[in-house]
PDB file of C-alpha atoms in Angstrom:
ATOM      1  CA  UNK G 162     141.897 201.590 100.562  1.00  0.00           C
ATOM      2  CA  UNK G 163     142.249 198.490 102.365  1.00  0.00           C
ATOM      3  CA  UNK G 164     140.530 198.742 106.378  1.00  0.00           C
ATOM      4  CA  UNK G 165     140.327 196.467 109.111  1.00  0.00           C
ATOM      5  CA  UNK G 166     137.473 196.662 111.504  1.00  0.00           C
ATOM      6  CA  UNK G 167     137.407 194.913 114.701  1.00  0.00           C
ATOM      7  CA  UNK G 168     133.974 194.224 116.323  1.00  0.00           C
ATOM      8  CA  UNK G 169     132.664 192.427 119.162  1.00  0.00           C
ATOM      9  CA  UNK G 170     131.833 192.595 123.009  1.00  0.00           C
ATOM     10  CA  UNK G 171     133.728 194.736 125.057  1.00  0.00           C
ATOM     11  CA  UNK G 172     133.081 193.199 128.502  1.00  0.00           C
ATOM     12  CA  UNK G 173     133.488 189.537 129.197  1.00  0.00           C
ATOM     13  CA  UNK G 174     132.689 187.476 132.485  1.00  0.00           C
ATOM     14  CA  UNK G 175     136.071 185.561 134.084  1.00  0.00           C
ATOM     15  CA  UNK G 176     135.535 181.673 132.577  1.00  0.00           C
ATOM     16  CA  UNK G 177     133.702 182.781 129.370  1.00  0.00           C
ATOM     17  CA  UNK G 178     134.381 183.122 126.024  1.00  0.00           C
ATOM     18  CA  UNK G 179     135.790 186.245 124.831  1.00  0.00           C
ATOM     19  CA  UNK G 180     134.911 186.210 121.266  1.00  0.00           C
ATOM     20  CA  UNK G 181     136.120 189.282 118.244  1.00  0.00           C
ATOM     21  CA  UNK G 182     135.506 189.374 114.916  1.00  0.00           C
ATOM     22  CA  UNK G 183     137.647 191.201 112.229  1.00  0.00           C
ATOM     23  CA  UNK G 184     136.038 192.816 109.140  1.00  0.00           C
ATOM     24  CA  UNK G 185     138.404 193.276 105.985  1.00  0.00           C
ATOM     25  CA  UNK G 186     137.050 196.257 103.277  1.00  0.00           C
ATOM     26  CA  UNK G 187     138.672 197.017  99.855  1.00  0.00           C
ATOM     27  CA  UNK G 188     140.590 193.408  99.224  1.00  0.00           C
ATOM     28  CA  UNK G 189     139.993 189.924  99.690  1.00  0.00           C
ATOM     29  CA  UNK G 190     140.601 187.988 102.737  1.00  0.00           C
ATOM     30  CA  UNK G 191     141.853 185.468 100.174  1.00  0.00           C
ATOM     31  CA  UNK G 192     145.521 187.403  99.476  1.00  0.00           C
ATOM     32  CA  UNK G 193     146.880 187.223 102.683  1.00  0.00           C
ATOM     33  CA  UNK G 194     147.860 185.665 106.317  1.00  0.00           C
ATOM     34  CA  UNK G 195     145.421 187.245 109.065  1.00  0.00           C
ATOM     35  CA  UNK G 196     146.726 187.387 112.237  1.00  0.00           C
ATOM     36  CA  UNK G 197     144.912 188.633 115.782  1.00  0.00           C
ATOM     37  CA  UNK G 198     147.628 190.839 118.393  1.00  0.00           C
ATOM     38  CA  UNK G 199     147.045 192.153 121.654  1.00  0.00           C
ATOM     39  CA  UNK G 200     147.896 194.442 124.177  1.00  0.00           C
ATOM     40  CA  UNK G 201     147.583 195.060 128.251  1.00  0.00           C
ATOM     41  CA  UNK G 202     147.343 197.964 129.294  1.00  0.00           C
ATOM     42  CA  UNK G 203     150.266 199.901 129.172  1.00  0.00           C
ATOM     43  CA  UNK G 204     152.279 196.614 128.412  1.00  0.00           C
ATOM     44  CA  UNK G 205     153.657 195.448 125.023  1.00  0.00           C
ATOM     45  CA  UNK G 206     152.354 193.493 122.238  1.00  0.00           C
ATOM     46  CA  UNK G 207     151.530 189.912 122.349  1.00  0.00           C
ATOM     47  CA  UNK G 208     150.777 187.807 119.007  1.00  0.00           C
ATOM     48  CA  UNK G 209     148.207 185.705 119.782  1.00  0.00           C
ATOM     49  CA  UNK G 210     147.806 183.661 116.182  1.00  0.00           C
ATOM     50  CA  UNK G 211     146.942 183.804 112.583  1.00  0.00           C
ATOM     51  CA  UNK G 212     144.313 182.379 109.829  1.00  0.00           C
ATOM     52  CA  UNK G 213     145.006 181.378 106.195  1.00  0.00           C
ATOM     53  CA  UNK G 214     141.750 181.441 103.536  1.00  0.00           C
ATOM     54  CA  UNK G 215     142.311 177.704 103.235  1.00  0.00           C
ATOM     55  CA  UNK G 216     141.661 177.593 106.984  1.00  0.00           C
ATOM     56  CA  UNK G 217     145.151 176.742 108.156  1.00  0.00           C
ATOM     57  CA  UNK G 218     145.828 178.552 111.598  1.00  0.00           C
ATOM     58  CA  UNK G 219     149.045 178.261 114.013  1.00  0.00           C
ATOM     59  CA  UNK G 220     149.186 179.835 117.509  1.00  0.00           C
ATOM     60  CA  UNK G 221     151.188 181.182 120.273  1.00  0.00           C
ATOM     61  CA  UNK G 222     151.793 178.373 122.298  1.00  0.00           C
ATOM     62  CA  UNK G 223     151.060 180.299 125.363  1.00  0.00           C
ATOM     63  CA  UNK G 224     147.821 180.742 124.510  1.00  0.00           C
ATOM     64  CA  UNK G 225     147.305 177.383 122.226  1.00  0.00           C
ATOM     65  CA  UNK G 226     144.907 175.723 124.487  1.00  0.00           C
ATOM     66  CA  UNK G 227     142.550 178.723 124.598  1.00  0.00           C
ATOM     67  CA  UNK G 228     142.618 179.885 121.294  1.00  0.00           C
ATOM     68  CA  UNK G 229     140.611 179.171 117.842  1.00  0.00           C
ATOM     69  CA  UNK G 230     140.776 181.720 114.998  1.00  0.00           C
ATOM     70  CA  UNK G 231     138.487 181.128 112.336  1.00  0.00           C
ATOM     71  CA  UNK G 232     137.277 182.696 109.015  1.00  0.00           C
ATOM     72  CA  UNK G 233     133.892 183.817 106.854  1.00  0.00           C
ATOM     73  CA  UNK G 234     134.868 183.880 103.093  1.00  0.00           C
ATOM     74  CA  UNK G 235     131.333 185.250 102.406  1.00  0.00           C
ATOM     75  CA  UNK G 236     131.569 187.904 105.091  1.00  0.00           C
ATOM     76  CA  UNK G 237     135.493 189.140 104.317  1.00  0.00           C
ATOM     77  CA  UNK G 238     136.024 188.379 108.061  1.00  0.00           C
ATOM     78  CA  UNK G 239     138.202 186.465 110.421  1.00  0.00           C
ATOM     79  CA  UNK G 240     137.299 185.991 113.999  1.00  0.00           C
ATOM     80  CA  UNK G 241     138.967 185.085 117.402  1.00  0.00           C
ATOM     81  CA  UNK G 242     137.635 183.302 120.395  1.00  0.00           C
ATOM     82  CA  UNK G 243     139.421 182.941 123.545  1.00  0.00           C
ATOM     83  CA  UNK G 244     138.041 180.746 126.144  1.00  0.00           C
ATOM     84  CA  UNK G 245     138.055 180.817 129.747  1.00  0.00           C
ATOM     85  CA  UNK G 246     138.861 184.282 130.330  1.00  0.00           C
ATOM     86  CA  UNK G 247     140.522 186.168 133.495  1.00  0.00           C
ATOM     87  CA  UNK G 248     141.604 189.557 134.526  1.00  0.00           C
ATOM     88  CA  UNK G 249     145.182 188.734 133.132  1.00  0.00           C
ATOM     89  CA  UNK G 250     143.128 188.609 129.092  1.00  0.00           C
ATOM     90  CA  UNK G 251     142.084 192.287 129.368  1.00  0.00           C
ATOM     91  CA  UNK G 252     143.928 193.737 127.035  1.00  0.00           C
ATOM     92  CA  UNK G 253     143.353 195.673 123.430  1.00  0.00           C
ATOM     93  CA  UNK G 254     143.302 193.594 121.178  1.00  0.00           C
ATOM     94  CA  UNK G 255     144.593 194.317 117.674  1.00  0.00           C
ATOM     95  CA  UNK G 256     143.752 192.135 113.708  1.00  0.00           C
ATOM     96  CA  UNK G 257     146.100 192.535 111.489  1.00  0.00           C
ATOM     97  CA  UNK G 258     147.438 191.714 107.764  1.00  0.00           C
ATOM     98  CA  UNK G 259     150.472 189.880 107.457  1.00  0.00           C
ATOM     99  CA  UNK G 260     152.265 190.863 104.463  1.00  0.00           C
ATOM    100  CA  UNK G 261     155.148 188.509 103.183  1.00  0.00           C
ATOM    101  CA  UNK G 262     158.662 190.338 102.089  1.00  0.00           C
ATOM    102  CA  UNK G 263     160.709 189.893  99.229  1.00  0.00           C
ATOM    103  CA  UNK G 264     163.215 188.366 101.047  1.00  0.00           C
ATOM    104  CA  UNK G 265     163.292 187.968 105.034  1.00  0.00           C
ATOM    105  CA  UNK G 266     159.709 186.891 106.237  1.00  0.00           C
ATOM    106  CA  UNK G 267     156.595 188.736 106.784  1.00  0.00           C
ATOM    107  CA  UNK G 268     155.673 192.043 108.713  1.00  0.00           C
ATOM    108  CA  UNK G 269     152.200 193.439 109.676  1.00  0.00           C
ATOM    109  CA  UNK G 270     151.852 196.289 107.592  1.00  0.00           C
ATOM    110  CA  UNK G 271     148.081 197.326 108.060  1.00  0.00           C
ATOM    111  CA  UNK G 272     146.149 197.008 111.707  1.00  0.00           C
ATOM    112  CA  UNK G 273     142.794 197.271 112.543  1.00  0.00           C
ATOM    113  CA  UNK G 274     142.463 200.401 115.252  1.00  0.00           C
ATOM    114  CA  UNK G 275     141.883 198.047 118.296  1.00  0.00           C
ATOM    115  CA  UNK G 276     139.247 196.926 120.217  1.00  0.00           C
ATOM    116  CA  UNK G 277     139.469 197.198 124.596  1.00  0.00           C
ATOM    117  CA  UNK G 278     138.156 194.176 126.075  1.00  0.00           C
ATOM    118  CA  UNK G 279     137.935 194.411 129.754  1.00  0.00           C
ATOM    119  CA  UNK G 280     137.282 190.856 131.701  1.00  0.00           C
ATOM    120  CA  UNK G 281     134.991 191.716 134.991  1.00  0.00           C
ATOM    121  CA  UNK G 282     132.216 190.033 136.460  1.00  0.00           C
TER     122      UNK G 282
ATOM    123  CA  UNK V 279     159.855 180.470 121.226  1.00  0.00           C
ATOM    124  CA  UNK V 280     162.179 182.752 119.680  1.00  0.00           C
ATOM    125  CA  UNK V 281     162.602 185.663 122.652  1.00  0.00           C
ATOM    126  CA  UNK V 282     163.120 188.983 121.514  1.00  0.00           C
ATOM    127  CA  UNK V 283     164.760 191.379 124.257  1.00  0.00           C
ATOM    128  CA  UNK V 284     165.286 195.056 123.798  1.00  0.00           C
ATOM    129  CA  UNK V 285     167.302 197.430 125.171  1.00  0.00           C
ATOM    130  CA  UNK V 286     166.788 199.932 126.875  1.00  0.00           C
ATOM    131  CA  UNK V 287     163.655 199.744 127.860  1.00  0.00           C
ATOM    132  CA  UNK V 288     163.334 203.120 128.539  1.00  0.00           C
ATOM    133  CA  UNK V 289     165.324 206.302 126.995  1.00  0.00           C
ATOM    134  CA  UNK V 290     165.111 209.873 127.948  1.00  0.00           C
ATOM    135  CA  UNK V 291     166.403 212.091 125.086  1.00  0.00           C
ATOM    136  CA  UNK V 292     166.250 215.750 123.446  1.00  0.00           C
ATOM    137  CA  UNK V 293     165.519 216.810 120.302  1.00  0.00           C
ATOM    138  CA  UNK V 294     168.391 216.711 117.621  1.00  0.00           C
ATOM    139  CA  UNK V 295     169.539 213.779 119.364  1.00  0.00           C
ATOM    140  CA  UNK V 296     171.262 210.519 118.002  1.00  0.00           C
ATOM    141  CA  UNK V 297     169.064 207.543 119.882  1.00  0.00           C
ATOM    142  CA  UNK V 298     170.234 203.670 118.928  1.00  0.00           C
ATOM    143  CA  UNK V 299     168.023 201.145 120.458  1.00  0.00           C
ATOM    144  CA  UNK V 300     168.791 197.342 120.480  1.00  0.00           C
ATOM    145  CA  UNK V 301     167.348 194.156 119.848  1.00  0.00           C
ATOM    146  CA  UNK V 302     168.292 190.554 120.477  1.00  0.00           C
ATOM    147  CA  UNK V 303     166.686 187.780 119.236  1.00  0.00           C
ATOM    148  CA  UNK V 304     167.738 184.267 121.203  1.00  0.00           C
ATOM    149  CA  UNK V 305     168.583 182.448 118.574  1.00  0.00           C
ATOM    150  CA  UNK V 306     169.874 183.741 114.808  1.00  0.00           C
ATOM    151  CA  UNK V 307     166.896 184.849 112.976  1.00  0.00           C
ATOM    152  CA  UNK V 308     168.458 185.923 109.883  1.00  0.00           C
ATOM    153  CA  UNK V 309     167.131 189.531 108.895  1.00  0.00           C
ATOM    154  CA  UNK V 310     163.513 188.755 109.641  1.00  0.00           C
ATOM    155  CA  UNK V 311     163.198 191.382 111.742  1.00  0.00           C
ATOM    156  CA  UNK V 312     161.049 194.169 111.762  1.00  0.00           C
ATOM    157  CA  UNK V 313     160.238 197.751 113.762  1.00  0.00           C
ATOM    158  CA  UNK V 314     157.321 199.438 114.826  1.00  0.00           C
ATOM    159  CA  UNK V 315     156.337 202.315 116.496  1.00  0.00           C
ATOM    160  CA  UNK V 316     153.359 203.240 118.495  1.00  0.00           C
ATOM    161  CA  UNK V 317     152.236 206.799 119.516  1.00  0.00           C
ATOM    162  CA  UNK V 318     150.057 206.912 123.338  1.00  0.00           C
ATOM    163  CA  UNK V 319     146.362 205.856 122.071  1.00  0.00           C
ATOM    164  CA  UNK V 320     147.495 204.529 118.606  1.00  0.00           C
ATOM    165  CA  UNK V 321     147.740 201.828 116.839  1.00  0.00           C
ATOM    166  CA  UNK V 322     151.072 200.442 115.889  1.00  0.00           C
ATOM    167  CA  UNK V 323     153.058 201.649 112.606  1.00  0.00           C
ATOM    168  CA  UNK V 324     155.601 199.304 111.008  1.00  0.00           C
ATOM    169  CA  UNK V 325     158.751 201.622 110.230  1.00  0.00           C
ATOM    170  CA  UNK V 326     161.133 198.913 109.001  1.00  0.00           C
ATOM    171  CA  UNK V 327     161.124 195.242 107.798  1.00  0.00           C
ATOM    172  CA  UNK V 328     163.498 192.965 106.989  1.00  0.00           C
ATOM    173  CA  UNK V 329     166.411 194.356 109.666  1.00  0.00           C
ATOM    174  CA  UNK V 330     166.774 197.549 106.996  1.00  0.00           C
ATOM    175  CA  UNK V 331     164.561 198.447 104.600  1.00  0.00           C
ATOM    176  CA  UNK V 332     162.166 201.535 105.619  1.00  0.00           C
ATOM    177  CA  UNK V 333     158.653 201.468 104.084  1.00  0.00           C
ATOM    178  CA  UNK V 334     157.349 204.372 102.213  1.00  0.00           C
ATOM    179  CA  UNK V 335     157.179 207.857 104.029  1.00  0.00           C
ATOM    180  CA  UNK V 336     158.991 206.770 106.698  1.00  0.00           C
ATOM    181  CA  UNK V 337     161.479 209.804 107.169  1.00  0.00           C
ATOM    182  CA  UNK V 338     164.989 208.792 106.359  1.00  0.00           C
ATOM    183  CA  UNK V 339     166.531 209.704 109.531  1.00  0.00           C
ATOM    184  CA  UNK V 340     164.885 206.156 110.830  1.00  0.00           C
ATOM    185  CA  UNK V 341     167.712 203.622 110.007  1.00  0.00           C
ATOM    186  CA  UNK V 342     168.244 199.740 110.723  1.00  0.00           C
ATOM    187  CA  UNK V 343     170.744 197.506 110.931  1.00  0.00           C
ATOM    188  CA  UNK V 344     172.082 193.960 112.077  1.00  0.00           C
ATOM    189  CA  UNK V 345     171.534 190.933 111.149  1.00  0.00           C
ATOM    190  CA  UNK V 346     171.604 186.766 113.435  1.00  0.00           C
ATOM    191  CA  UNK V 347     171.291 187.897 116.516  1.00  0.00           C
ATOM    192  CA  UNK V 348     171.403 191.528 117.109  1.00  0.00           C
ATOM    193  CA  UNK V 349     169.633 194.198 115.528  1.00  0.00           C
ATOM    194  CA  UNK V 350     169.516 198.467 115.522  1.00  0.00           C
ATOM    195  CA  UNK V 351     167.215 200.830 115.148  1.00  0.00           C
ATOM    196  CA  UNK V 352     169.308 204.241 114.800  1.00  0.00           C
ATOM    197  CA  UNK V 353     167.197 208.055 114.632  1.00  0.00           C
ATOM    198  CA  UNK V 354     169.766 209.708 113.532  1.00  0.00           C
ATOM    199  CA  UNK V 355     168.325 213.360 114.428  1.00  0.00           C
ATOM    200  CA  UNK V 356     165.204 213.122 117.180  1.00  0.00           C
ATOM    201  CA  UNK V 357     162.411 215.267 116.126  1.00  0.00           C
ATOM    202  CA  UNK V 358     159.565 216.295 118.308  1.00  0.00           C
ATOM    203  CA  UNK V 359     157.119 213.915 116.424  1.00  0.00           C
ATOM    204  CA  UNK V 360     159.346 210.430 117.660  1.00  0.00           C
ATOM    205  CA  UNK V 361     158.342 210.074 121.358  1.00  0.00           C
ATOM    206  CA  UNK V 362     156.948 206.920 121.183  1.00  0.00           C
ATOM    207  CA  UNK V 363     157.502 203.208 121.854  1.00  0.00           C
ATOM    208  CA  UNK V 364     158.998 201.245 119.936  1.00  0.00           C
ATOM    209  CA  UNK V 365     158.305 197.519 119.380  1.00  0.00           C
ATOM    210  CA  UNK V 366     160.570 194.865 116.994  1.00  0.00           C
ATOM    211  CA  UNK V 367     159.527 191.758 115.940  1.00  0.00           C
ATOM    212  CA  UNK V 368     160.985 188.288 114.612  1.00  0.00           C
ATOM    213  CA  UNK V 369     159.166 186.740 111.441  1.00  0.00           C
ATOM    214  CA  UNK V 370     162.347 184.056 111.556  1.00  0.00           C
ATOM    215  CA  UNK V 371     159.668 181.298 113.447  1.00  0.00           C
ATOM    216  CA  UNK V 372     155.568 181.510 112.409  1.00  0.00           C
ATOM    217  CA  UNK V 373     155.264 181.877 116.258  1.00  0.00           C
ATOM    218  CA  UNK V 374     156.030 185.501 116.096  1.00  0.00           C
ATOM    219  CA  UNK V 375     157.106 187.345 119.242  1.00  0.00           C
ATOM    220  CA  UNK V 376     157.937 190.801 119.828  1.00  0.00           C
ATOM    221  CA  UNK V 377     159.943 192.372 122.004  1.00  0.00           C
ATOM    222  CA  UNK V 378     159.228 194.364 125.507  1.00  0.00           C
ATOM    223  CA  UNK V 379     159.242 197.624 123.630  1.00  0.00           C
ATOM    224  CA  UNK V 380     161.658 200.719 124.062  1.00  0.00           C
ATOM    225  CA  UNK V 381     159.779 204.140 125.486  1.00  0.00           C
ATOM    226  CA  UNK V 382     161.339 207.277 124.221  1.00  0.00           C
ATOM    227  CA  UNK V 383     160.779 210.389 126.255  1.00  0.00           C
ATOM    228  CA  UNK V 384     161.175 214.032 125.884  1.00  0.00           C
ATOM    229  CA  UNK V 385     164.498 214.892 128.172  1.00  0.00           C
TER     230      UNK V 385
END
């Protein structure tokens, strides 16, 4: 049974780093697209960006200028940091597998269960 | 960026009920749309990809529809276990956006 496990700090300073790191158990990080989501509280979902094994990454370009999403091929894991942090990136924040469809794109099929990261000095 | 608006964005209904909610992408997007729904506290489920197709043990009074620019999610017969929100999704671009989400609520 494939599992995604989300890991990192929970609290983050305004200006720093926010920085999250995805573990994958029961496939390889190889078969798919990896992608990082997140939510506000009790707001919607945002898609922040995704990871390829070969390293190739796109992002939303809202958030293009913050964001680098990265990957450990010994580890299973993908990770997200997110620079320069305020009140407005507290949010849960969600990994998740991107699997393509016979026909009409991609959907995100398995999640991780979500991490709360709260920005506060 | 593809913008993905739903409607409504909040729906008060009973149980046994028919419920339709709507999505419009801003530009055509094919069928590369999908659904989700999230229960308080949870973690999103995907309930339907590609504008249509459910995935497995999904209960077959969830139906989709549409295809360009506007897209359905039907429940054809609201049972106690729907309340949620519901979230669709464009996979048309690789800059994938969502939409506002759609809160169902117990009449």
């Amino acid at each position: 049974q494939v599992q995604l496990q989300e890991s990192g700090p929970r609290l983050v300073k305004p200006s720093e780093t926010l920085s999250l790191s995805c573990t994958v158990s029961g496939d390889s990080i190889k078969n798919y697209y990896w992608s990082w989501i997140r939510q506000p509280p009790g707001k919607g979902l945002e898609w922040i960006g995704y990871i390829f094994y070969t390293g190739s990454t796109t992002y939303s370009p809202s958030l293009r200028s913050r964001v680098a999403i990265s990957l450990d091929m010994s580890k299973n894991q993908f990770s997200l940091k997110l620079s320069s942090v305020t009140a407005a990136d507290t949010a849960v924040y969600y990994c998740a597998r991107e699997v393509p469809l016979v026909e009409f794109g991609v959907a995100f099929d398995l999640w991780g269960q979500g991490t709360k990261v709260t920005v506060s000095s | 960026d593809i913008q993905m608006t739903q409607s409504p964005s909040s729906l008060s209904a009973s149980v046994g009920d028919r419920v339709t909610i709507t999505c419009r992408a801003s530009q055509a997007i094919s069928r590369n749309l999908n659904w989700y729904q999230q229960k308080p506290g949870k973690v999103p489920d995907l309930l339907i990809s590609g504008a249509s197709s459910l995935q497995s043990g999904v209960p077959s009074r969830f139906s989709g529809s549409g295809s360009g620019t506007d897209f359905t999610l039907t429940i054809s017969s609201l049972q106690p276990e729907d309340f949620a929100t519901y979230y669709c999704q464009q996979s048309f671009s690789t800059l994938y956006t969502f939409g506002q989400g759609t809160k169902l609520e117990i009449k």
